[in-house]
Coordinates of N, CA and C in Angstrom, one line a residue:
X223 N 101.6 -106.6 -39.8 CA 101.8 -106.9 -41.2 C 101.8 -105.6 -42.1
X224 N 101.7 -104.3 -41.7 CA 101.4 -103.3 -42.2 C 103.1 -102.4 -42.9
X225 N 104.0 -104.1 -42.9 CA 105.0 -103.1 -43.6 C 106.3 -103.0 -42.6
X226 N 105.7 -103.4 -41.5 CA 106.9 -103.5 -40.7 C 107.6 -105.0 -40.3
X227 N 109.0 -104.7 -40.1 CA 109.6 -106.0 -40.2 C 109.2 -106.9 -38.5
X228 N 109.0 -108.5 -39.3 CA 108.7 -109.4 -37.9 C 109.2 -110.1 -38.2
X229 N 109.5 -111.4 -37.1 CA 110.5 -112.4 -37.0 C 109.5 -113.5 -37.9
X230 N 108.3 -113.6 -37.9 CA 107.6 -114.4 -38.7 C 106.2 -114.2 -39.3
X231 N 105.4 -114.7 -40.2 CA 104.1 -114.3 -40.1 C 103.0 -115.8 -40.9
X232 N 102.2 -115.6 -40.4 CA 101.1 -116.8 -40.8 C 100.2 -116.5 -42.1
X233 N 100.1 -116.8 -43.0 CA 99.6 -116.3 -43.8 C 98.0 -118.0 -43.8
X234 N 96.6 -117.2 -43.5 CA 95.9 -118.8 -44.3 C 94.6 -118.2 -45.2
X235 N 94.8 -119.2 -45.9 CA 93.9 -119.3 -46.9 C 92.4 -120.4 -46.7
X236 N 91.1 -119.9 -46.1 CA 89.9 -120.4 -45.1 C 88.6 -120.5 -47.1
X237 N 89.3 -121.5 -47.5 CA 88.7 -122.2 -48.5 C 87.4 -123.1 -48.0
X238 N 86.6 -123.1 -49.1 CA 85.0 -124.0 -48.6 C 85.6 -125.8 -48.4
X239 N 86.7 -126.0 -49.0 CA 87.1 -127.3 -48.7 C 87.8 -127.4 -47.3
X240 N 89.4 -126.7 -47.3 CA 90.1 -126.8 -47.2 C 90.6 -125.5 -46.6
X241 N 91.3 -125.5 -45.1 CA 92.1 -124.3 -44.1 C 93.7 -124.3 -44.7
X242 N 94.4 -123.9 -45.6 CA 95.6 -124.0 -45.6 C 96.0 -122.8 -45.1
X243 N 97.5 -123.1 -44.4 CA 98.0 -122.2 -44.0 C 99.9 -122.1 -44.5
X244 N 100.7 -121.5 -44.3 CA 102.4 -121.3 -44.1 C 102.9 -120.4 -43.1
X245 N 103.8 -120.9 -42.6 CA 104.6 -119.6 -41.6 C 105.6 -119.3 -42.6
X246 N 105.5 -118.1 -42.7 CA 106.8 -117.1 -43.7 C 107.6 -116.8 -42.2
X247 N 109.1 -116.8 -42.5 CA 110.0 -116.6 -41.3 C 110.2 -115.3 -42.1
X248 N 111.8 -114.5 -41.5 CA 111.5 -113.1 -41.9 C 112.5 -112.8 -42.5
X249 N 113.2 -114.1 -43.3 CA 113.7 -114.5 -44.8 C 112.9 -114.0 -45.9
X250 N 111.4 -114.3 -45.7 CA 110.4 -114.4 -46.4 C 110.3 -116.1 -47.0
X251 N 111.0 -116.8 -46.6 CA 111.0 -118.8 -47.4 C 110.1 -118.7 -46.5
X252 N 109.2 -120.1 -47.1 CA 108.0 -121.0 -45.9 C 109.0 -121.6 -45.0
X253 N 108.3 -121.4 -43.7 CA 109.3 -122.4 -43.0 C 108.6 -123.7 -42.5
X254 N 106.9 -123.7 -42.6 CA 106.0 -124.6 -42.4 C 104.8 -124.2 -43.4
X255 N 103.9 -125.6 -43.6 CA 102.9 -125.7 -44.2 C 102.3 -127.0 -43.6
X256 N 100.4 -126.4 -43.8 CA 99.8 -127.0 -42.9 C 98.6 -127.1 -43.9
X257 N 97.7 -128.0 -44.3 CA 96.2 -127.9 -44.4 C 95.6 -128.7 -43.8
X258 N 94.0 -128.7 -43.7 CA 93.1 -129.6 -42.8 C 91.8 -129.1 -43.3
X259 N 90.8 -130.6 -43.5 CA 89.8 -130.0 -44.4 C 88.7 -128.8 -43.4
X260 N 88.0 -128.0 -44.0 CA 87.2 -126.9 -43.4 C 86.0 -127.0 -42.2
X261 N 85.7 -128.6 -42.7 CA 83.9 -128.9 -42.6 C 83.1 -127.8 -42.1
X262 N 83.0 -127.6 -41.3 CA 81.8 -126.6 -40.8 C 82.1 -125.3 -40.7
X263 N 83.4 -125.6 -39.2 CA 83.8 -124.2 -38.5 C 84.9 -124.1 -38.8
X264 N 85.4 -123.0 -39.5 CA 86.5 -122.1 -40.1 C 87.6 -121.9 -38.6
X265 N 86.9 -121.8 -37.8 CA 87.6 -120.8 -36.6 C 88.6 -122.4 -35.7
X266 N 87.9 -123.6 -36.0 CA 88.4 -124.8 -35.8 C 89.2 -125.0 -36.5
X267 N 89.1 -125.3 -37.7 CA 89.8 -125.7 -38.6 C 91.4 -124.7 -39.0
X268 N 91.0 -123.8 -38.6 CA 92.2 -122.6 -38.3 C 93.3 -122.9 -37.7
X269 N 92.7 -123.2 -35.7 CA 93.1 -123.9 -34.9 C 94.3 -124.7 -35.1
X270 N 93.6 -125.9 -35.9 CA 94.5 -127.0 -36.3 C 95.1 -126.8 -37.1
X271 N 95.0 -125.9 -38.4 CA 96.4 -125.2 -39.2 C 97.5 -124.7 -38.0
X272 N 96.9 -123.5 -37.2 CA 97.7 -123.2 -36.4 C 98.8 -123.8 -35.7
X273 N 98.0 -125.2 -35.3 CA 98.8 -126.0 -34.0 C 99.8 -126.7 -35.1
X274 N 99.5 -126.8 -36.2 CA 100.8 -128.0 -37.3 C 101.7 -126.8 -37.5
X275 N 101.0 -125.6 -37.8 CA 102.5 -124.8 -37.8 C 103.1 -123.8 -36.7
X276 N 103.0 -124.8 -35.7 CA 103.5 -124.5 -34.7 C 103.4 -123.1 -34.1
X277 N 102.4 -122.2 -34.7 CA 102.5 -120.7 -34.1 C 101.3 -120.7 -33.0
X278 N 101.9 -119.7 -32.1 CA 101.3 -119.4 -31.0 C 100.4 -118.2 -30.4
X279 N 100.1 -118.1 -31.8 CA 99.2 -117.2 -31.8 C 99.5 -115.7 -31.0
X280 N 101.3 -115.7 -31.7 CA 101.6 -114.5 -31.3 C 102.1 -113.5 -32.6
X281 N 101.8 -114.4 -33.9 CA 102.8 -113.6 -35.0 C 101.5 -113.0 -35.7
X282 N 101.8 -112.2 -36.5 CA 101.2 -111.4 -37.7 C 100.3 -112.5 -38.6
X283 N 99.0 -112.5 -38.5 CA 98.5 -113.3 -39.4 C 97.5 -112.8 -40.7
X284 N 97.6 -112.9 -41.4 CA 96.9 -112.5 -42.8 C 96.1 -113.9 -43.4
X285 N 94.7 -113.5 -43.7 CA 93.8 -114.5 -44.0 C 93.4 -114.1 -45.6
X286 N 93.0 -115.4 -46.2 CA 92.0 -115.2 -47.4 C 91.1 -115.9 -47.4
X287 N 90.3 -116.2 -48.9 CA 89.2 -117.4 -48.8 C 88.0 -116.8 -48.2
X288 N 87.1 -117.9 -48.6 CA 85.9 -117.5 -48.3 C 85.1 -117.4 -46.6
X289 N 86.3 -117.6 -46.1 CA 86.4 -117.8 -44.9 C 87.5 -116.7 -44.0
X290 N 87.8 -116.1 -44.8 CA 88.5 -115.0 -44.4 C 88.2 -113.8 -43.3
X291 N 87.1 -113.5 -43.2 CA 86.5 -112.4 -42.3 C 85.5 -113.5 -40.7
X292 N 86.0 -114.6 -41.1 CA 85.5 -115.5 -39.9 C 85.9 -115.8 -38.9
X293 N 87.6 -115.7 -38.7 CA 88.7 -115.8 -37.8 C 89.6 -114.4 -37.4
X294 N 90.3 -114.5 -36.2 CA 91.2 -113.5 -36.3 C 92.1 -113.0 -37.0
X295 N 92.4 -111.7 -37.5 CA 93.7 -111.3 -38.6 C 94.1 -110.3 -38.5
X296 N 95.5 -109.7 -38.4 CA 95.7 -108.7 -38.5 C 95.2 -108.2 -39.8
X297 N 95.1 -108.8 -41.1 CA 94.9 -108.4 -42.9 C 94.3 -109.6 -43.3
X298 N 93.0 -109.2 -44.1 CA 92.1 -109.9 -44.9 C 92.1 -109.1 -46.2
X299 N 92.2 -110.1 -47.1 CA 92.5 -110.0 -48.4 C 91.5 -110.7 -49.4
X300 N 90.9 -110.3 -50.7 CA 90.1 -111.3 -51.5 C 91.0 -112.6 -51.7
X301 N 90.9 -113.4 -52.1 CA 91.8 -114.6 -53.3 C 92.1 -113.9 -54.3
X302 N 91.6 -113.3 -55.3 CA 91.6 -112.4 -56.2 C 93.1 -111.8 -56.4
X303 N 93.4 -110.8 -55.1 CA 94.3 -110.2 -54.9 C 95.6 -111.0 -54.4
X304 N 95.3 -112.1 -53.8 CA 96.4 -112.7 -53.2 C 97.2 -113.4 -54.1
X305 N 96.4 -114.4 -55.0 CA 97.0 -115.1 -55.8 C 97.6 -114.0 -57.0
X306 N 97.3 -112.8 -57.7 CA 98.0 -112.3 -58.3 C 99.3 -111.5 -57.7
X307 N 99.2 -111.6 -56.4 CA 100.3 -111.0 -55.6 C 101.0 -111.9 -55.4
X308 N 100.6 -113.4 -55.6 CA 101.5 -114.5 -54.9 C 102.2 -115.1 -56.4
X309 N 101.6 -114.7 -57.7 CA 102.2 -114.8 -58.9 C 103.0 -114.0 -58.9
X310 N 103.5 -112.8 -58.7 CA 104.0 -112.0 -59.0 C 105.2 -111.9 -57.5
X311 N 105.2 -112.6 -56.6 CA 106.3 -113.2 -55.8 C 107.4 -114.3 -56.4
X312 N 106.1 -115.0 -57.1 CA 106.8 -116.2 -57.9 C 107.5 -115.9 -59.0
X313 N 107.4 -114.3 -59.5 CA 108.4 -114.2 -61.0 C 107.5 -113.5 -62.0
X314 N 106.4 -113.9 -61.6 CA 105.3 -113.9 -63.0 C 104.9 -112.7 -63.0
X315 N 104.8 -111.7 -63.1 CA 104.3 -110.3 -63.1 C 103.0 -110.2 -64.3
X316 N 103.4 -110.7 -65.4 CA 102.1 -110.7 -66.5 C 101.7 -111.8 -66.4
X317 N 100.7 -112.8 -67.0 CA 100.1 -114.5 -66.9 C 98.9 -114.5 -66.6
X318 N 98.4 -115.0 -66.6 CA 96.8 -115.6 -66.3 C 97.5 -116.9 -64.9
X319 N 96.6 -116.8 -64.0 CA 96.7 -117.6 -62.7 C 95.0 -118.5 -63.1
X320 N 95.1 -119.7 -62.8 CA 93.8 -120.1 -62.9 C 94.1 -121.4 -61.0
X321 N 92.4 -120.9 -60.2 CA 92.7 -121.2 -59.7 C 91.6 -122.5 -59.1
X322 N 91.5 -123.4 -59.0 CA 90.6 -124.9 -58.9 C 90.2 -125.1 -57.5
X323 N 89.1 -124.2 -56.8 CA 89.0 -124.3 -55.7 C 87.6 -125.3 -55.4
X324 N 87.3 -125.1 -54.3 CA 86.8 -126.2 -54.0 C 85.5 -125.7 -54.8
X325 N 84.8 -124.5 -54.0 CA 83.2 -124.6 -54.4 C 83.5 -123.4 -55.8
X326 N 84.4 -122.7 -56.2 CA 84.5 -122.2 -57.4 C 85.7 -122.5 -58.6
X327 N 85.8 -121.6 -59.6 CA 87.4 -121.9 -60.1 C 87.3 -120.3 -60.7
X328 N 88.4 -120.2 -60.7 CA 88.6 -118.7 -61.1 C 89.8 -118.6 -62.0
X329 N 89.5 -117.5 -62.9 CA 91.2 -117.2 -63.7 C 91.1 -115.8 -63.6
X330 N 92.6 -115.5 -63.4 CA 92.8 -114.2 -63.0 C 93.8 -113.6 -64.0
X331 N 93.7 -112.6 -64.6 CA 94.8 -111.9 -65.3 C 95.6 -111.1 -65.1
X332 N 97.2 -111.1 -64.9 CA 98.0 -110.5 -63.8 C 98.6 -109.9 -64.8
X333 N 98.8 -108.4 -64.2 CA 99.8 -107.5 -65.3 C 100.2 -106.4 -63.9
X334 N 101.7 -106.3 -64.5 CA 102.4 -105.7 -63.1 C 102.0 -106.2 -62.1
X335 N 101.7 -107.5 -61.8 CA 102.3 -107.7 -60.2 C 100.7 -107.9 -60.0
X336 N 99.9 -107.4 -60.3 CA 98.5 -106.6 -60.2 C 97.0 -107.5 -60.8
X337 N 95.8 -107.8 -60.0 CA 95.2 -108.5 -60.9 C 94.5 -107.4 -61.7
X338 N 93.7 -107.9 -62.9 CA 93.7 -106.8 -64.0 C 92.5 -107.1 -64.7
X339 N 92.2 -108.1 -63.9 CA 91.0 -108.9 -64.2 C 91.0 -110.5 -64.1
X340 N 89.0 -110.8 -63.9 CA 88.7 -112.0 -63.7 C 88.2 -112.5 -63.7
X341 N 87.5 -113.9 -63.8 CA 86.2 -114.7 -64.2 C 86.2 -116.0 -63.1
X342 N 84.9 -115.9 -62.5 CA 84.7 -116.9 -61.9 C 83.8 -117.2 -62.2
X343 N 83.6 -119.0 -62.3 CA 82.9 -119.9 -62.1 C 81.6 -120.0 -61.5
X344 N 80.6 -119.9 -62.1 CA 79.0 -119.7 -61.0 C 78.2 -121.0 -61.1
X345 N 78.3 -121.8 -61.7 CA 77.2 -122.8 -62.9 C 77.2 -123.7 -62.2
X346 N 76.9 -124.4 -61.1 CA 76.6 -125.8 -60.2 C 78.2 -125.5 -59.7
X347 N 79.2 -127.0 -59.9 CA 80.4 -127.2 -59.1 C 80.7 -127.5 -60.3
X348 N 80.3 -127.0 -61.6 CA 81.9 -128.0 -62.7 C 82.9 -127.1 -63.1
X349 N 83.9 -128.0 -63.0 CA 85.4 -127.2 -62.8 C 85.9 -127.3 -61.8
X350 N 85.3 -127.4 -60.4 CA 85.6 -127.2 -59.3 C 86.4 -128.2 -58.7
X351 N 87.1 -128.1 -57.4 CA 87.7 -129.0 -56.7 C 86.7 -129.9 -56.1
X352 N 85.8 -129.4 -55.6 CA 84.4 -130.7 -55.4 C 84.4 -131.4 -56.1
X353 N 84.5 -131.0 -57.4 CA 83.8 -131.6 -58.4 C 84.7 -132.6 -58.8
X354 N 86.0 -132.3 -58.7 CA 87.1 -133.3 -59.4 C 87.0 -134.7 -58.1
X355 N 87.1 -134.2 -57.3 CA 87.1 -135.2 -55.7 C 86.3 -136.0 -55.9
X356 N 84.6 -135.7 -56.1 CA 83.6 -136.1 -56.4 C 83.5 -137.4 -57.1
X357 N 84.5 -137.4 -58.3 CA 84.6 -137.6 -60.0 C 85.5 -138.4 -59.2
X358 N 86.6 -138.3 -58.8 CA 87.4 -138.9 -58.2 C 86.8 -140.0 -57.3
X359 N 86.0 -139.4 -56.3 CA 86.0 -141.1 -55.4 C 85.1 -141.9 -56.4
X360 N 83.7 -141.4 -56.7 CA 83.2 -141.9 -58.4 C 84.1 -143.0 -58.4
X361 N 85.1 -142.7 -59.2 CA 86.2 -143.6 -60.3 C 87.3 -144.3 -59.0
X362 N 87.3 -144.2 -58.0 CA 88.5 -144.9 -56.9 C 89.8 -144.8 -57.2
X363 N 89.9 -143.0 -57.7 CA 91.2 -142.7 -57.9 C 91.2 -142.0 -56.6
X364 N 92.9 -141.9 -56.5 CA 93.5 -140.8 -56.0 C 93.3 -139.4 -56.2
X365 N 92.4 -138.6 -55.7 CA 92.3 -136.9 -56.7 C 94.0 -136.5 -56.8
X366 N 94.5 -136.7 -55.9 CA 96.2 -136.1 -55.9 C 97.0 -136.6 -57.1
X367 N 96.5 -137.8 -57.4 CA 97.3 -138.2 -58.7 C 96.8 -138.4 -59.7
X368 N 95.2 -137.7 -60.0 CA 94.3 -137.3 -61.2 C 95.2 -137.1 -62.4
X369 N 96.0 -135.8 -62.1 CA 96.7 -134.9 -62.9 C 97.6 -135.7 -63.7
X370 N 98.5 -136.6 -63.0 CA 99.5 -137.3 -63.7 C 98.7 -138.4 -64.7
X371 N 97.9 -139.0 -64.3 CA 96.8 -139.6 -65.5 C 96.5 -139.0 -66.5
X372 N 95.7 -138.0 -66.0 CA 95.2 -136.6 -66.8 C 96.5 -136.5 -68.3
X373 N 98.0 -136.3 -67.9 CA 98.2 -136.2 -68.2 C 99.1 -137.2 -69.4
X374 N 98.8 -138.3 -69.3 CA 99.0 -139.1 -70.4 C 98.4 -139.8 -71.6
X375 N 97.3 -138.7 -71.5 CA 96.2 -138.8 -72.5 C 96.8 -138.2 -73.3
X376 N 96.7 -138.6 -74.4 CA 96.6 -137.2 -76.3 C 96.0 -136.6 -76.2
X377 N 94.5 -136.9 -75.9 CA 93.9 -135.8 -76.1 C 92.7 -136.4 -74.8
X378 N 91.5 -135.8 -75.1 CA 90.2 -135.3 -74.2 C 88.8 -135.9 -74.8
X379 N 88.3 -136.7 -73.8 CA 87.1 -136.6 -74.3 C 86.0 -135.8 -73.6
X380 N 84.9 -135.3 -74.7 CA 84.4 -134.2 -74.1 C 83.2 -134.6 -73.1
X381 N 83.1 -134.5 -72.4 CA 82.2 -134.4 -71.1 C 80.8 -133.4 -71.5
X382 N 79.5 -134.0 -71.7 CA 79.0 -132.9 -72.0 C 77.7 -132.2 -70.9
X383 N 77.7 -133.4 -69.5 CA 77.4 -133.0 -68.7 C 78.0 -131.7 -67.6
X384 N 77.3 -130.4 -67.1 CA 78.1 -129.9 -66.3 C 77.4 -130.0 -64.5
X385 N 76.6 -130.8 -64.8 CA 76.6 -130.9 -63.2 C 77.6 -132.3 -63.2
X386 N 77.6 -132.1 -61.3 CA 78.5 -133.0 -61.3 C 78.1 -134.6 -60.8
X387 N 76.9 -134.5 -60.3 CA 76.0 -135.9 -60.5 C 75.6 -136.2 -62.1
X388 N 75.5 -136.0 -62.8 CA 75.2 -136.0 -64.2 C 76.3 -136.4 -65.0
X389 N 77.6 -136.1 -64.3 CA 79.0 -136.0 -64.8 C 79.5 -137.8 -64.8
X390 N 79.1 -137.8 -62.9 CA 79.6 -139.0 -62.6 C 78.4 -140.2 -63.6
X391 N 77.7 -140.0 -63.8 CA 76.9 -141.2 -64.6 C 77.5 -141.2 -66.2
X392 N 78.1 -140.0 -66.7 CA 78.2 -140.0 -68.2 C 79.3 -140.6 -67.8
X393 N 80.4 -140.6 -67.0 CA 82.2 -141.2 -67.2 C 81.8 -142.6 -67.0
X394 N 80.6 -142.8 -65.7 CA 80.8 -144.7 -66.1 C 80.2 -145.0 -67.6
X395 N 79.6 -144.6 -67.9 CA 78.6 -144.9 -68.9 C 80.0 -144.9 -70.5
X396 N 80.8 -144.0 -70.0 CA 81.8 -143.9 -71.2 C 83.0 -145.0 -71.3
X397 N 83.4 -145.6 -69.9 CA 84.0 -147.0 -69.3 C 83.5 -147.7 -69.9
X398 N 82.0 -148.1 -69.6 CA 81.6 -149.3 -70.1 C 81.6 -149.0 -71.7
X399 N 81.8 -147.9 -72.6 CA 82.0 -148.1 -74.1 C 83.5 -148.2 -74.6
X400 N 84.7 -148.0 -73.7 CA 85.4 -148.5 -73.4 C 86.4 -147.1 -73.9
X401 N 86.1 -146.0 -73.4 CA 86.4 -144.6 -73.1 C 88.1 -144.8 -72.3
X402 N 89.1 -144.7 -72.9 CA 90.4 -144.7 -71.9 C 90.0 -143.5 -70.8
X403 N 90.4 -144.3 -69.7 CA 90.2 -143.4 -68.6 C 91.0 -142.4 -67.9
X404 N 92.5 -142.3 -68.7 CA 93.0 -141.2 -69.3 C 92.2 -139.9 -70.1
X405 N 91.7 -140.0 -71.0 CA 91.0 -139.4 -72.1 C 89.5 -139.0 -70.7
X406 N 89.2 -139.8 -70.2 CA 88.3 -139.4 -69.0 C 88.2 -137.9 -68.2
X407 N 89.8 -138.3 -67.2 CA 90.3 -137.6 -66.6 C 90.7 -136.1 -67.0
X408 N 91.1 -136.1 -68.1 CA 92.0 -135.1 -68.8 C 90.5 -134.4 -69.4
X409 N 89.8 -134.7 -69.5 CA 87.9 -134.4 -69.8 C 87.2 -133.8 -68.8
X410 N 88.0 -134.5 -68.0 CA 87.1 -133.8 -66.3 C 88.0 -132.3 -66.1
X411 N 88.8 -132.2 -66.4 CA 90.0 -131.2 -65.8 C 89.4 -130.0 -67.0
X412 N 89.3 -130.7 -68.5 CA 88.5 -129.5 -69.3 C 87.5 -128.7 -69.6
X413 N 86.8 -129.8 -68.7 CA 85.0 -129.3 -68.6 C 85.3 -128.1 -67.9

């Protein structure tokens, strides 16, 4: 991966939730995508990205995530760095990237291609992708179709708990005052 051309390469991302992975062919398009949650062992949970995208553990692989220096790679990278590289694939050269990960959330500020700066999340799980999932089974939604809820609210109601056990008692407690659960959702994503 150091720049020279290959028929394909693996790129994964070894998240506290979640192992995602893609095969880049040497187009540079994805030609597969794979995730599977993390639970314990990174080096497993790799595996099974591996095996969905069919690589055989003979191509160029590049890791991130907090789980990045756990597995084999030819290239380990922060998150930090990837996602403002991976903005700046996508078009965006300048922007703020903000990213919703499982045990953190981060925003990053991209200028040339470059991160330029950034803030992460330290304070329990709020904000977090735990935290939404959490909030999520809580309420017997779908976390995958939060967002589209989320998004037909006007506006937000404000959440003024930031842990996320604390969180989940104020949203029922706002149901039963009869809190649209739109206005809920769209609260949880603001916190």
């Amino acid at each position: 991966m150091s720049g020279s051309a290959c028929e394909a390469a693996v790129g994964l991302d070894l998240g506290s939730s979640y192992v995602k992975g893609v095969l880049v062919n040497a187009a540079g398009e994805i030609a597969a995508a794979a995730a599977v949650p993390t639970g314990y062992d990174y080096t497993a949970a790799s595996r099974r990205v591996l095996e969905r995208l069919g690589d055989g553990d003979l191509r160029p692989v590049g890791t991130t995530g907090y789980g990045r220096d756990l597995v084999r790679s030819d290239l380990a990278r922060t998150e930090i760095t990837c996602l403002a590289r991976g903005a700046a694939a996508l078009g965006a050269d300048e922007g703020t990237v903000v990213d919703i990960g499982g045990q953190d959330c981060k925003v990053i500020a991209v200028r040339g291609g470059r991160a330029a700066g950034h803030w992460i999340n330290r304070s329990c799980a709020a904000g977090t992708g735990a935290y939404l999932e959490f909030l999520a089974h809580r309420l017997e939604l779908d976390p995958a179709a939060m967002s589209e809820l989320a998004a037909t609210a006007a506006r937000f109601h404000v959440l003024n708990s930031f842990c996320t056990v604390f969180t989940g008692t104020e949203i029922l407690d706002c149901l039963r005052r009869q809190v649209p659960l739109p206005e809920l959702v769209r609260g949880m994503y603001a916190s």
